[in-house]
Amino acid sequence: MTEKATDADIKNIAENEKSSFSIPLSEKELYEMLRNPLYRIITAKDGDEYAGHAVFLITGGVAEIVSVAVSEDKRNHGFGQALIEKIKSISEEESISEILLEVRVSNTAAISLYENQGFETIAKRPHFYEKPDEDAYTMKYELEKPE
């Protein structure tokens, strides 16, 4: 199950950010994003238990995924897929034309998830990431345009 994040979710999201990324979003940043109308933060839950989250920005008719992370003990149970499907659903509701993201070239699990969800690699960005220095793929999903 996915739902809009609340203040009560921020601690779990921040902890998952720290365990998932070398440069995580902080609690302060997450609280600010939660209150910023351009950002959306959603969570995946396993019953009442936090399983993962996604943060994305909507601006200029485009959704840009900032972060997707599933707790280590909840991986490979469909939560990442559910989060991406929810991003696509929200984007469609808000008449977004495309969804963009960057992913480390070494993150084969995430790349596979995104490809299975219809994302295509459109560019390679040298030295995009720090800690460690690594290239990124830019991936794009085009939403169907309403007739």
PDB file of C-alpha atoms in Angstrom:
ATOM      1  CA  MET A   1       0.000   0.000   0.000  1.00  0.00           C
ATOM      2  CA  THR A   2       1.269   3.485  -0.834  1.00  0.00           C
ATOM      3  CA  GLU A   3       0.135   6.755   0.678  1.00  0.00           C
ATOM      4  CA  LYS A   4       1.113  10.386   1.057  1.00  0.00           C
ATOM      5  CA  ALA A   5       3.795  10.837   3.719  1.00  0.00           C
ATOM      6  CA  THR A   6       3.069  12.739   6.931  1.00  0.00           C
ATOM      7  CA  ASP A   7       5.244  14.289   9.636  1.00  0.00           C
ATOM      8  CA  ALA A   8       5.051  10.958  11.482  1.00  0.00           C
ATOM      9  CA  ASP A   9       6.839   9.225   8.564  1.00  0.00           C
ATOM     10  CA  ILE A  10       9.828  11.565   8.343  1.00  0.00           C
ATOM     11  CA  LYS A  11      12.012   9.792  10.946  1.00  0.00           C
ATOM     12  CA  ASN A  12      11.648   6.440   9.152  1.00  0.00           C
ATOM     13  CA  ILE A  13      12.253   8.060   5.766  1.00  0.00           C
ATOM     14  CA  ALA A  14      15.405   9.826   7.038  1.00  0.00           C
ATOM     15  CA  GLU A  15      16.727   6.586   8.561  1.00  0.00           C
ATOM     16  CA  ASN A  16      16.132   4.750   5.288  1.00  0.00           C
ATOM     17  CA  GLU A  17      17.855   7.559   3.376  1.00  0.00           C
ATOM     18  CA  LYS A  18      20.924   7.188   5.643  1.00  0.00           C
ATOM     19  CA  SER A  19      21.108   3.433   5.130  1.00  0.00           C
ATOM     20  CA  SER A  20      20.462   3.629   1.371  1.00  0.00           C
ATOM     21  CA  PHE A  21      22.484   6.596   0.094  1.00  0.00           C
ATOM     22  CA  SER A  22      25.959   8.046   0.614  1.00  0.00           C
ATOM     23  CA  ILE A  23      24.501  11.585   0.564  1.00  0.00           C
ATOM     24  CA  PRO A  24      21.038  11.176   2.122  1.00  0.00           C
ATOM     25  CA  LEU A  25      18.248  13.691   2.440  1.00  0.00           C
ATOM     26  CA  SER A  26      18.191  14.984   6.026  1.00  0.00           C
ATOM     27  CA  GLU A  27      15.174  15.143   8.317  1.00  0.00           C
ATOM     28  CA  LYS A  28      15.227  18.937   7.925  1.00  0.00           C
ATOM     29  CA  GLU A  29      15.232  18.693   4.129  1.00  0.00           C
ATOM     30  CA  LEU A  30      12.436  16.115   4.206  1.00  0.00           C
ATOM     31  CA  TYR A  31      10.267  18.296   6.483  1.00  0.00           C
ATOM     32  CA  GLU A  32      10.833  21.248   4.139  1.00  0.00           C
ATOM     33  CA  MET A  33       9.968  19.147   1.081  1.00  0.00           C
ATOM     34  CA  LEU A  34       6.828  17.853   2.779  1.00  0.00           C
ATOM     35  CA  ARG A  35       5.632  21.449   3.132  1.00  0.00           C
ATOM     36  CA  ASN A  36       6.726  22.576  -0.336  1.00  0.00           C
ATOM     37  CA  PRO A  37       3.840  22.308  -2.846  1.00  0.00           C
ATOM     38  CA  LEU A  38       6.243  21.345  -5.657  1.00  0.00           C
ATOM     39  CA  TYR A  39       7.359  18.161  -3.883  1.00  0.00           C
ATOM     40  CA  ARG A  40       5.526  14.918  -3.269  1.00  0.00           C
ATOM     41  CA  ILE A  41       6.645  12.346  -0.719  1.00  0.00           C
ATOM     42  CA  ILE A  42       4.937   8.981  -0.642  1.00  0.00           C
ATOM     43  CA  THR A  43       5.502   5.918   1.498  1.00  0.00           C
ATOM     44  CA  ALA A  44       5.020   2.223   0.967  1.00  0.00           C
ATOM     45  CA  LYS A  45       3.701   0.304   3.953  1.00  0.00           C
ATOM     46  CA  ASP A  46       3.625  -3.375   4.837  1.00  0.00           C
ATOM     47  CA  GLY A  47       0.464  -3.303   6.915  1.00  0.00           C
ATOM     48  CA  ASP A  48       1.215  -0.486   9.370  1.00  0.00           C
ATOM     49  CA  GLU A  49       4.986  -0.891   9.035  1.00  0.00           C
ATOM     50  CA  TYR A  50       7.090   1.490   6.937  1.00  0.00           C
ATOM     51  CA  ALA A  51       8.641  -0.288   3.934  1.00  0.00           C
ATOM     52  CA  GLY A  52       9.983   2.488   1.710  1.00  0.00           C
ATOM     53  CA  HIS A  53       9.480   5.917   0.220  1.00  0.00           C
ATOM     54  CA  ALA A  54       9.754   8.061  -2.878  1.00  0.00           C
ATOM     55  CA  VAL A  55      10.394  11.782  -3.178  1.00  0.00           C
ATOM     56  CA  PHE A  56       9.680  13.610  -6.404  1.00  0.00           C
ATOM     57  CA  LEU A  57       9.421  17.161  -7.680  1.00  0.00           C
ATOM     58  CA  ILE A  58       6.762  18.378 -10.093  1.00  0.00           C
ATOM     59  CA  THR A  59       7.567  21.478 -12.084  1.00  0.00           C
ATOM     60  CA  GLY A  60       7.076  22.667 -15.650  1.00  0.00           C
ATOM     61  CA  GLY A  61       4.973  19.672 -16.636  1.00  0.00           C
ATOM     62  CA  VAL A  62       7.710  17.228 -15.612  1.00  0.00           C
ATOM     63  CA  ALA A  63       8.088  14.989 -12.577  1.00  0.00           C
ATOM     64  CA  GLU A  64      11.652  14.456 -11.407  1.00  0.00           C
ATOM     65  CA  ILE A  65      12.304  11.593  -9.035  1.00  0.00           C
ATOM     66  CA  VAL A  66      14.670  12.724  -6.289  1.00  0.00           C
ATOM     67  CA  SER A  67      14.787   9.545  -4.213  1.00  0.00           C
ATOM     68  CA  VAL A  68      13.324   6.045  -4.110  1.00  0.00           C
ATOM     69  CA  ALA A  69      14.389   3.725  -1.313  1.00  0.00           C
ATOM     70  CA  VAL A  70      12.999   0.505   0.109  1.00  0.00           C
ATOM     71  CA  SER A  71      14.136  -0.728   3.518  1.00  0.00           C
ATOM     72  CA  GLU A  72      16.693  -3.498   3.162  1.00  0.00           C
ATOM     73  CA  ASP A  73      14.476  -6.122   4.811  1.00  0.00           C
ATOM     74  CA  LYS A  74      11.555  -5.208   2.511  1.00  0.00           C
ATOM     75  CA  ARG A  75      13.387  -5.354  -0.823  1.00  0.00           C
ATOM     76  CA  ASN A  76      12.234  -7.710  -3.568  1.00  0.00           C
ATOM     77  CA  HIS A  77       8.658  -7.727  -2.253  1.00  0.00           C
ATOM     78  CA  GLY A  78       7.121  -5.307  -4.780  1.00  0.00           C
ATOM     79  CA  PHE A  79       7.376  -2.112  -2.720  1.00  0.00           C
ATOM     80  CA  GLY A  80       9.702  -0.375  -5.190  1.00  0.00           C
ATOM     81  CA  GLN A  81       7.340  -1.253  -8.012  1.00  0.00           C
ATOM     82  CA  ALA A  82       4.367   0.049  -6.010  1.00  0.00           C
ATOM     83  CA  LEU A  83       6.158   3.353  -5.362  1.00  0.00           C
ATOM     84  CA  ILE A  84       7.010   3.837  -9.054  1.00  0.00           C
ATOM     85  CA  GLU A  85       3.442   2.961 -10.074  1.00  0.00           C
ATOM     86  CA  LYS A  86       2.126   5.536  -7.575  1.00  0.00           C
ATOM     87  CA  ILE A  87       4.471   8.198  -8.969  1.00  0.00           C
ATOM     88  CA  LYS A  88       3.166   7.408 -12.452  1.00  0.00           C
ATOM     89  CA  SER A  89      -0.446   7.574 -11.225  1.00  0.00           C
ATOM     90  CA  ILE A  90       0.022  10.926  -9.456  1.00  0.00           C
ATOM     91  CA  SER A  91       1.865  12.301 -12.486  1.00  0.00           C
ATOM     92  CA  GLU A  92      -0.972  11.249 -14.759  1.00  0.00           C
ATOM     93  CA  GLU A  93      -3.540  12.886 -12.456  1.00  0.00           C
ATOM     94  CA  GLU A  94      -1.515  16.114 -12.575  1.00  0.00           C
ATOM     95  CA  SER A  95      -1.200  16.048 -16.411  1.00  0.00           C
ATOM     96  CA  ILE A  96       2.569  15.498 -16.324  1.00  0.00           C
ATOM     97  CA  SER A  97       4.118  14.640 -19.687  1.00  0.00           C
ATOM     98  CA  GLU A  98       7.252  12.840 -18.504  1.00  0.00           C
ATOM     99  CA  ILE A  99       9.060  11.500 -15.470  1.00  0.00           C
ATOM    100  CA  LEU A 100      12.842  11.834 -15.194  1.00  0.00           C
ATOM    101  CA  LEU A 101      15.388  10.362 -12.803  1.00  0.00           C
ATOM    102  CA  GLU A 102      19.098   9.774 -12.349  1.00  0.00           C
ATOM    103  CA  VAL A 103      20.500   6.468 -11.147  1.00  0.00           C
ATOM    104  CA  ARG A 104      24.033   5.275 -10.435  1.00  0.00           C
ATOM    105  CA  VAL A 105      25.322   3.170 -13.332  1.00  0.00           C
ATOM    106  CA  SER A 106      26.257   0.466 -10.791  1.00  0.00           C
ATOM    107  CA  ASN A 107      22.741   0.263  -9.304  1.00  0.00           C
ATOM    108  CA  THR A 108      21.587  -2.614 -11.481  1.00  0.00           C
ATOM    109  CA  ALA A 109      18.632  -3.490  -9.239  1.00  0.00           C
ATOM    110  CA  ALA A 110      17.166   0.012  -9.546  1.00  0.00           C
ATOM    111  CA  ILE A 111      17.899   0.184 -13.276  1.00  0.00           C
ATOM    112  CA  SER A 112      16.071  -3.112 -13.758  1.00  0.00           C
ATOM    113  CA  LEU A 113      13.098  -1.849 -11.722  1.00  0.00           C
ATOM    114  CA  TYR A 114      12.890   1.335 -13.786  1.00  0.00           C
ATOM    115  CA  GLU A 115      13.244  -0.508 -17.094  1.00  0.00           C
ATOM    116  CA  ASN A 116      10.505  -2.952 -16.063  1.00  0.00           C
ATOM    117  CA  GLN A 117       8.323   0.092 -15.358  1.00  0.00           C
ATOM    118  CA  GLY A 118       8.880   1.447 -18.882  1.00  0.00           C
ATOM    119  CA  PHE A 119      11.720   3.921 -18.273  1.00  0.00           C
ATOM    120  CA  GLU A 120      14.356   4.323 -20.975  1.00  0.00           C
ATOM    121  CA  THR A 121      17.945   5.468 -20.590  1.00  0.00           C
ATOM    122  CA  ILE A 122      18.350   8.745 -22.470  1.00  0.00           C
ATOM    123  CA  ALA A 123      21.789   9.954 -21.326  1.00  0.00           C
ATOM    124  CA  LYS A 124      24.877   9.151 -19.302  1.00  0.00           C
ATOM    125  CA  ARG A 125      26.094  11.907 -16.967  1.00  0.00           C
ATOM    126  CA  PRO A 126      29.795  11.635 -16.076  1.00  0.00           C
ATOM    127  CA  HIS A 127      30.785  12.177 -12.434  1.00  0.00           C
ATOM    128  CA  PHE A 128      27.192  12.934 -11.417  1.00  0.00           C
ATOM    129  CA  TYR A 129      27.505  11.285  -7.991  1.00  0.00           C
ATOM    130  CA  GLU A 130      29.946  11.814  -5.149  1.00  0.00           C
ATOM    131  CA  LYS A 131      30.961   9.472  -2.333  1.00  0.00           C
ATOM    132  CA  PRO A 132      32.002   7.610  -4.424  1.00  0.00           C
ATOM    133  CA  ASP A 133      32.457   9.438  -7.700  1.00  0.00           C
ATOM    134  CA  GLU A 134      30.277   7.693 -10.257  1.00  0.00           C
ATOM    135  CA  ASP A 135      28.437   8.295 -13.502  1.00  0.00           C
ATOM    136  CA  ALA A 136      24.649   8.369 -13.669  1.00  0.00           C
ATOM    137  CA  TYR A 137      22.138   7.315 -16.241  1.00  0.00           C
ATOM    138  CA  THR A 138      19.305   9.731 -16.867  1.00  0.00           C
ATOM    139  CA  MET A 139      16.138   7.753 -17.447  1.00  0.00           C
ATOM    140  CA  LYS A 140      12.774   8.935 -18.764  1.00  0.00           C
ATOM    141  CA  TYR A 141       9.214   7.672 -18.771  1.00  0.00           C
ATOM    142  CA  GLU A 142       6.749   9.345 -21.110  1.00  0.00           C
ATOM    143  CA  LEU A 143       3.139   9.417 -20.003  1.00  0.00           C
ATOM    144  CA  GLU A 144       0.409   8.996 -22.555  1.00  0.00           C
ATOM    145  CA  LYS A 145      -1.026  12.290 -23.611  1.00  0.00           C
ATOM    146  CA  PRO A 146      -4.796  12.646 -23.118  1.00  0.00           C
ATOM    147  CA  GLU A 147      -6.723  12.918 -26.359  1.00  0.00           C
TER     148      GLU A 147
END
